[in-house]
Coordinates of C-alpha atoms and ligand atoms in Angstrom, one line a residue:
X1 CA 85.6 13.4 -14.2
X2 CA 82.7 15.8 -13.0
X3 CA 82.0 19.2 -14.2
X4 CA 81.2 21.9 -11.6
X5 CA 79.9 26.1 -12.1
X6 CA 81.7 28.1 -9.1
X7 CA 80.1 31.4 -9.1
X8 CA 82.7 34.2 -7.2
X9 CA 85.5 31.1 -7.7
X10 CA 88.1 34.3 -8.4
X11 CA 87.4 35.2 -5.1
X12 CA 89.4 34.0 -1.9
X13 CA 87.8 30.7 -1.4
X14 CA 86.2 30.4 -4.4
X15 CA 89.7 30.0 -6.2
X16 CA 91.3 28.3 -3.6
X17 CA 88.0 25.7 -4.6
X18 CA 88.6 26.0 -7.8
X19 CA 92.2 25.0 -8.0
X20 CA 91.5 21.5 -6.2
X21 CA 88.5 20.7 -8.5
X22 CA 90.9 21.4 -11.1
X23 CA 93.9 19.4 -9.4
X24 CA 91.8 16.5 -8.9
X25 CA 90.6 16.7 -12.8
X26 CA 87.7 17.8 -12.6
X27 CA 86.5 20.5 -15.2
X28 CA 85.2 23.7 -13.6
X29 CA 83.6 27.0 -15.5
X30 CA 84.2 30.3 -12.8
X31 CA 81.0 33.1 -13.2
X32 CA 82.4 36.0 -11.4
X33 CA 81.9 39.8 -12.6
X34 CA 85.5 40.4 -10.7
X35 CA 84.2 43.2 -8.7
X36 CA 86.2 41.9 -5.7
X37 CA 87.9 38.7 -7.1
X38 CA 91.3 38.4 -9.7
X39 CA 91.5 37.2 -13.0
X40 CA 95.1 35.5 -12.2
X41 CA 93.6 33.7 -9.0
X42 CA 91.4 31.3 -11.3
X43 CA 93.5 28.1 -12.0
X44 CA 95.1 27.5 -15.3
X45 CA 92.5 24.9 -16.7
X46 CA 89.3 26.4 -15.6
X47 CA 86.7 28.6 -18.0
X48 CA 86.1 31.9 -16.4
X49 CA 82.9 33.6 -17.5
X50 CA 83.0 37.3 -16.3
X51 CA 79.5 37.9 -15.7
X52 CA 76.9 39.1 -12.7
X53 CA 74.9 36.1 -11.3
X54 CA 72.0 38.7 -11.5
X55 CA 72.2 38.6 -15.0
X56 CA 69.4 35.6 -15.6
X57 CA 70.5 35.5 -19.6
X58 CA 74.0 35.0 -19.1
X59 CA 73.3 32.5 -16.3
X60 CA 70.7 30.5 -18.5
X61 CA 73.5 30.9 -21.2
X62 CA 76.3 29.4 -19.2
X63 CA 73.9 26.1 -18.3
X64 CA 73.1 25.8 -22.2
X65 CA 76.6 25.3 -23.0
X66 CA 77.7 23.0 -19.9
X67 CA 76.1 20.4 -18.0
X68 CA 77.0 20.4 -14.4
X69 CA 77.1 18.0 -11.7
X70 CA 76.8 20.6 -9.2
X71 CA 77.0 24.1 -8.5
X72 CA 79.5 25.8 -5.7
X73 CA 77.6 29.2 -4.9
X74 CA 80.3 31.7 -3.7
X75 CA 79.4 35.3 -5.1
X76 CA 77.9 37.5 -2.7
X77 CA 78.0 40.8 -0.8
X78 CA 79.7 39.8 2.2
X79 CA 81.2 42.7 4.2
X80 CA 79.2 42.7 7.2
X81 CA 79.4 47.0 8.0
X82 CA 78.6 47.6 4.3
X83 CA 75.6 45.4 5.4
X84 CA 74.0 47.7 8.3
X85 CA 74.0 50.9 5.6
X86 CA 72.3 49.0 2.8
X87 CA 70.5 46.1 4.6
X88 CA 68.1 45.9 1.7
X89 CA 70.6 45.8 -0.8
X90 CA 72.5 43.0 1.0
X91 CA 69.3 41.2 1.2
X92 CA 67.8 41.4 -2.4
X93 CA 71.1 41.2 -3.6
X94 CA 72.2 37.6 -1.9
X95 CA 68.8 36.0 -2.0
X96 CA 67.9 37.1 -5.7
X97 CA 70.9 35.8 -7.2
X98 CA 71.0 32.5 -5.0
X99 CA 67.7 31.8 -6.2
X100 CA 68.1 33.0 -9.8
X101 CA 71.3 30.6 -9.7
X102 CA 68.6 27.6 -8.2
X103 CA 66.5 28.0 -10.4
X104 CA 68.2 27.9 -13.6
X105 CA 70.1 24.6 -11.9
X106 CA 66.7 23.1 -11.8
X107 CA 65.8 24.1 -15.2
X108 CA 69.1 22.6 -16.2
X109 CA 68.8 19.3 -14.1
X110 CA 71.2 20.0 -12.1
X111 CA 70.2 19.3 -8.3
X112 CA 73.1 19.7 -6.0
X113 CA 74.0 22.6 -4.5
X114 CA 76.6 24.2 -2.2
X115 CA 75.9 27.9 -0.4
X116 CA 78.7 29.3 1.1
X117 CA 76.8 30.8 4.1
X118 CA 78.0 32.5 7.4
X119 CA 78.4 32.2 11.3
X120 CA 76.7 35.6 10.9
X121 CA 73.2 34.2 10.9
X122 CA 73.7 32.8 14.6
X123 CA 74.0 36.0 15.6
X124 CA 74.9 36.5 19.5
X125 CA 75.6 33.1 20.8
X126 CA 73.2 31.3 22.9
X127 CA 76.1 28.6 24.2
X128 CA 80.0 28.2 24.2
X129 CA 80.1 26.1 21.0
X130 CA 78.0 26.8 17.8
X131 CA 76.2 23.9 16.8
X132 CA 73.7 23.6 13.6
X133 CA 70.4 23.5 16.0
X134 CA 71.8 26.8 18.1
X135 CA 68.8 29.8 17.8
X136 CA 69.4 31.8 14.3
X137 CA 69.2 35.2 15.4
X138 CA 70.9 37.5 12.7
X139 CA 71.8 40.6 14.1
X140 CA 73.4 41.8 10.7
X141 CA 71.6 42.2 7.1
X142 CA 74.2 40.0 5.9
X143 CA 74.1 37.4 8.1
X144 CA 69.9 37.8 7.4
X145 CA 70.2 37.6 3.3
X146 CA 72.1 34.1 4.5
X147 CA 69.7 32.9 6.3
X148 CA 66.8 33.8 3.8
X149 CA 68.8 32.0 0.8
X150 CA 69.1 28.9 3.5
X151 CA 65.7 29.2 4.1
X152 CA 64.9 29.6 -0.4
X153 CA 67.1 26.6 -1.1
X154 CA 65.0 24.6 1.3
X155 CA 62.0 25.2 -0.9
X156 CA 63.4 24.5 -3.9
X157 CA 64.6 20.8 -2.3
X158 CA 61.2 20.5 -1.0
X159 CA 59.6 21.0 -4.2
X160 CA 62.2 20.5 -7.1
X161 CA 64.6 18.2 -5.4
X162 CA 67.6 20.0 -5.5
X163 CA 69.5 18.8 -2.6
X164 CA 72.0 21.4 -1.2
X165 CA 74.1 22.3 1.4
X166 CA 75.0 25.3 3.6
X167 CA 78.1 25.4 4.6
X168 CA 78.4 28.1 7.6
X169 CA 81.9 29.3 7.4
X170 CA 83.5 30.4 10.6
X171 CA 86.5 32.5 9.6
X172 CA 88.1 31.7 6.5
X173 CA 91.8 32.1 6.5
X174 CA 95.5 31.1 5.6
X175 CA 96.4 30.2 2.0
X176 CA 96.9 27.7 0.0
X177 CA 100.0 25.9 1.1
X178 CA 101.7 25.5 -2.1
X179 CA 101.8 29.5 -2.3
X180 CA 99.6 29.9 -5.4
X181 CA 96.7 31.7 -4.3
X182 CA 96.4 34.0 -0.9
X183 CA 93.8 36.1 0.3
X184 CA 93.7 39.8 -1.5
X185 CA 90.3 42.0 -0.4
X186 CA 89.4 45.7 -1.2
X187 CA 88.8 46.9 1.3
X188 CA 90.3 44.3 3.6
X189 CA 88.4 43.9 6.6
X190 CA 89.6 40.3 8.0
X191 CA 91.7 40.6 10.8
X192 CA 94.7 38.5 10.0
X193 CA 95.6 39.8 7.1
X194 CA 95.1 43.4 8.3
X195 CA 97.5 42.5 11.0
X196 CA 100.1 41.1 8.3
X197 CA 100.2 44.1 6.3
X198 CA 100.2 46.7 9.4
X199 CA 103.6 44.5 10.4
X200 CA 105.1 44.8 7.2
X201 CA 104.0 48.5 6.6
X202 CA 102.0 48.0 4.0
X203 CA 98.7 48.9 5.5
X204 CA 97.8 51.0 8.8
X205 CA 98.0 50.1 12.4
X206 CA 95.6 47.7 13.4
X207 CA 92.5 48.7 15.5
X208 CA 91.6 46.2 18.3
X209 CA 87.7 46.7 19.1
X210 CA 86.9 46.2 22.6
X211 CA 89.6 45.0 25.4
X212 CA 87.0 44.7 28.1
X213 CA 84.8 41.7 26.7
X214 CA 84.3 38.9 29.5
X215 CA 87.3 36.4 27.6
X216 CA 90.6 35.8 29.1
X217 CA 92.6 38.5 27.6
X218 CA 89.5 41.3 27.2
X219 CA 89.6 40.6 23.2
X220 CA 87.2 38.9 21.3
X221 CA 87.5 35.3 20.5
X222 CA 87.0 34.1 17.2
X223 CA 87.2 30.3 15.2
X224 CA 89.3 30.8 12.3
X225 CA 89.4 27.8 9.7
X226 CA 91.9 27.0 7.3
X227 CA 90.9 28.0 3.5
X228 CA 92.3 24.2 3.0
X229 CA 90.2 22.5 5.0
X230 CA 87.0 24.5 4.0
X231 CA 87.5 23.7 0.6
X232 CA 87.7 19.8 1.6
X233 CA 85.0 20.4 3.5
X234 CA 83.2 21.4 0.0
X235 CA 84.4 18.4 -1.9
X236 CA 83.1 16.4 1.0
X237 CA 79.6 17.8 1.0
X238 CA 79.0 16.6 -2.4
X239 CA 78.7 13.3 -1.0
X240 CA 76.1 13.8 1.1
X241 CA 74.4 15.6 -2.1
X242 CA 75.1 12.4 -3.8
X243 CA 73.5 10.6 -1.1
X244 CA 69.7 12.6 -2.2
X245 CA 69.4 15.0 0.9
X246 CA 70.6 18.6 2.1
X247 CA 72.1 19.3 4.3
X248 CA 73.8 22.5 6.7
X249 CA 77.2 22.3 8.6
X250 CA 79.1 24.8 10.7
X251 CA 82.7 25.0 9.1
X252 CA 85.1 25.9 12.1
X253 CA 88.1 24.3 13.6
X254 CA 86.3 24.1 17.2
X255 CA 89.0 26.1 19.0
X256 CA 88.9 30.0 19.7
X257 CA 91.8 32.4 19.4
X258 CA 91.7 35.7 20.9
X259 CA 92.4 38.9 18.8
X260 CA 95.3 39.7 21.3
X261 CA 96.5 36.0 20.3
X262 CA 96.6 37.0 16.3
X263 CA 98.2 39.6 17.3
X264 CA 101.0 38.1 19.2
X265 CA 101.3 35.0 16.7
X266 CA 101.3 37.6 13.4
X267 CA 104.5 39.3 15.2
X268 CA 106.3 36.1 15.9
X269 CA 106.0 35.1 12.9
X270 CA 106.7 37.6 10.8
X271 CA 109.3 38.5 13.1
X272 CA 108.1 41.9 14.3
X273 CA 105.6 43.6 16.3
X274 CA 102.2 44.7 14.7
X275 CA 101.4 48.2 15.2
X276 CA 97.8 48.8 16.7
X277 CA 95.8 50.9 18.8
X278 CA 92.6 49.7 20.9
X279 CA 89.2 51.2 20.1
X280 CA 85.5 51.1 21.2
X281 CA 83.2 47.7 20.4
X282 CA 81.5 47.3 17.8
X283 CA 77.8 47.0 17.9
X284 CA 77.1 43.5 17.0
X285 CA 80.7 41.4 17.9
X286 CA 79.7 38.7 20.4
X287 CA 82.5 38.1 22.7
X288 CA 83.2 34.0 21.8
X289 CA 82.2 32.9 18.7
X290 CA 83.2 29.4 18.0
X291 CA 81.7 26.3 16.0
X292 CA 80.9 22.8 16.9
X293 CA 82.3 20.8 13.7
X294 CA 81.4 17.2 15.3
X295 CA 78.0 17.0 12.7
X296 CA 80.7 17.8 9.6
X297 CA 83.3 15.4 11.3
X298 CA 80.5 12.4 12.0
X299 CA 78.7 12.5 8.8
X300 CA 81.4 13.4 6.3
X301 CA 84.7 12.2 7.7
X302 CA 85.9 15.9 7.7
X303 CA 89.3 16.5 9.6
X304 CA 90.3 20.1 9.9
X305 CA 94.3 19.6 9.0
X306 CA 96.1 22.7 9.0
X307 CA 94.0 24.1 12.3
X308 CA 97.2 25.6 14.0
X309 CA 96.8 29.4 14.5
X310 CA 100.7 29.1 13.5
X311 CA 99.8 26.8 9.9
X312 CA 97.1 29.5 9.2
X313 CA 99.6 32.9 10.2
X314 CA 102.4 31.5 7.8
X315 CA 100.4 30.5 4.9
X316 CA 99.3 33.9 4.6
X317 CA 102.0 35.8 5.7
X318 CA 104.4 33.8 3.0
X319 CA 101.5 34.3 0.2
X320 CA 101.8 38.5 1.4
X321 CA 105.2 38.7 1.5
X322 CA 105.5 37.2 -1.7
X323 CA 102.8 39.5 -3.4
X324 CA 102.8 42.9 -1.5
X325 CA 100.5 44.2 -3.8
X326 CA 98.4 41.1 -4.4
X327 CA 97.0 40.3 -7.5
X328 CA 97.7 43.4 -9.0
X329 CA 101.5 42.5 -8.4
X330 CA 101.6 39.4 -11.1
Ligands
LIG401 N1 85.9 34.8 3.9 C1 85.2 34.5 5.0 O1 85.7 34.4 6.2 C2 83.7 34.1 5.0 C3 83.0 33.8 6.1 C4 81.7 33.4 6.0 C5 81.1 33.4 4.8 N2 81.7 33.7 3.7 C6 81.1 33.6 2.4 O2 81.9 32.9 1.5 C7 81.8 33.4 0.2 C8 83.1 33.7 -0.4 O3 83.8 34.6 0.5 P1 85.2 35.2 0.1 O4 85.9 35.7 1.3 O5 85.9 34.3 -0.8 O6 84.7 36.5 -0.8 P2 85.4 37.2 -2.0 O7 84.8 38.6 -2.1 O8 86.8 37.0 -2.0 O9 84.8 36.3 -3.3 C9 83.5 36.5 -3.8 C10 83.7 36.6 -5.3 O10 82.4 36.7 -5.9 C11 82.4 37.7 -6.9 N3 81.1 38.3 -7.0 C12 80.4 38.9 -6.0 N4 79.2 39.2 -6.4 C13 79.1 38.8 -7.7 C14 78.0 38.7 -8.7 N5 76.8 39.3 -8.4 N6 78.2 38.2 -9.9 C15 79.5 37.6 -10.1 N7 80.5 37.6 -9.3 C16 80.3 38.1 -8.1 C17 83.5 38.7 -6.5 O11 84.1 39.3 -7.6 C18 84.5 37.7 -5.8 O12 85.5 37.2 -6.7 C19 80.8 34.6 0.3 O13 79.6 34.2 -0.1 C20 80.9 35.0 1.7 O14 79.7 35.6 2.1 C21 83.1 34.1 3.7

């Protein structure tokens, strides 16, 4: 049995991480301040701490009463508009508390590390599939504060030997398959579920940005990976860790799907159409975004499993229709 700190792990993927550590007995203690994540999406089993990772005493208090094996790394300021009207929040925010969280690991002894970091720091694509060597290019201060605590963890390998890895998630979606945990933002700005709750009434119509983009249908393209198979990908990672280096992997499925294809697979499965309306671009959405996963699949045996745009629109769709008002519902 191993004992891991999840920081955010009431969050979406943070608890769907969470409830396999704790499935596959492992003993997990959650820091999250539950500004956007749940008390009732942390698996029975697991000690939640609410706290801010900014807070350096809490943190230092948390490693004084646990020894870790590693630390999973999920709290941050992620919403990449918010981003554009406080870039320097975004930025001191992330990278401060990655590295406050780095260092007390070292302190502690504890050198392995996973960052959930973002597709965002790629920026505008400079080939048809995202690989780990395409050019970094932010063009959001979120996708930058990524980059910068990709770039602080290196230096703390490089000189305290605290091997980590980045983990660029593509977008994270679907729900856990068992229909314990789903995905539940304020505000919600992912596409699928905005496109679930606009067919079921619960939200507004969906806004489509951009039908005139160079792609097949005029919609952006977009990888969207199973929250399942990005949390393997997690527990896989820590081999590598185990292994003495660090390491960064794009965490897509490989395939795109169109926003006109969410669309169309949100209303067959639900079973009715989704209300939307098409709107202007948005400064900053490349047209194709997609990941090359072959470096996750060679070196770690990764598989995505439940990759089917279908697998990933039910999951959530069953986890929504069972909790309309998410969390807040019980
Ligand atoms: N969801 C995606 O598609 C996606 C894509 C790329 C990268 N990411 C990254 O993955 C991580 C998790 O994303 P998510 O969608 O699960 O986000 P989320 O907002 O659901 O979860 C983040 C959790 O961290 C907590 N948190 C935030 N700041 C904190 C702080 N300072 N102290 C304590 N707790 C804090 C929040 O309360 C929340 O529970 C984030 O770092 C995000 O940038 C997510």
């Amino acid at each position: 049995m191993a004992r891991y700190l999840v920081t955010g792990g009431a969050g979406y993927v943070g608890s769907h991480t969470v409830l396999a550590l704790v499935q596959r007995g492992d003993e997990v203690v959650v820091i999250d301040d539950l500004r956007q994540g749940h008390r009732g999406a942390v698996a029975p089993g697991a000690e939640l701490v609410v706290a801010d990772v900014a807070d350096r005493r809490q943190v230092a208090e948390v490693f004084a009463a646990w020894r870790f094996d590693a630390v999973f790394h999920f709290a941050a300021l992620s919403l990449v508009a918010e981003s554009m009207a406080q870039p320097l929040r975004y930025i001191t925010e992330n990278l401060s508390n990655t590295l406050t969280l780095a260092e007390a690991a070292v302190q502690a002894g504890c050198l392995r590390f996973v960052l959930s970091s973002t597709a965002a720091l790629f920026g505008y694509p400079d080939s048809e599939l995202m690989h780990e060597g395409s050019r970094l290019d932010p063009v959001s201060a979120y996708g930058e504060s990524k980059l910068m605590a990709e770039r602080g963890l290196d230096w703390a390998d490089r000189v305290h030997g605290l091997r980590s890895a980045s983990l660029r998630y593509f977008n994270a979606a679907g729900a856990d398959p068992g229909g314990r945990l789903g995905e539940d933002h304020n505000p919600e700005t992912h596409l699928i579920p905005l496109a679930i709750d606009a067919a079921l009434g619960l939200g507004p119509a969906l806004t489509v940005f951009g039908t005139d983009y160079d792609t097949p249908d005029g919609t952006c393209i977009r990888d969207y990976v199973h929250v399942t198979d990005l949390v393997d990908a997690h527990l896989r990672v820590l081999d590598v860790l185990g292994q003495g280096r660090s390491a960064r992997y794009n965490v897509g499925n490989g395939n795109g799907y169109s926003v006109r294809q969410v669309i169309d697979e949100v209303s067959r499965v639900c079973g009715r159409p989704v209300p939307f309306r098409t709107g202007p671009r948005r400064p900053g959405d490349p047209p194709v975004l997609v990941a090359s996963n072959a470096l996750l699949r060679e070196e770690t045996g990764w598989r995505p499993r439940h990759s089917s745009l279908s697998e990933i629109v039910r999951t959530a769709w069953e986890w929504r229709v069972a909790h309309p008002r998410g969390y807040r519902g019980g």
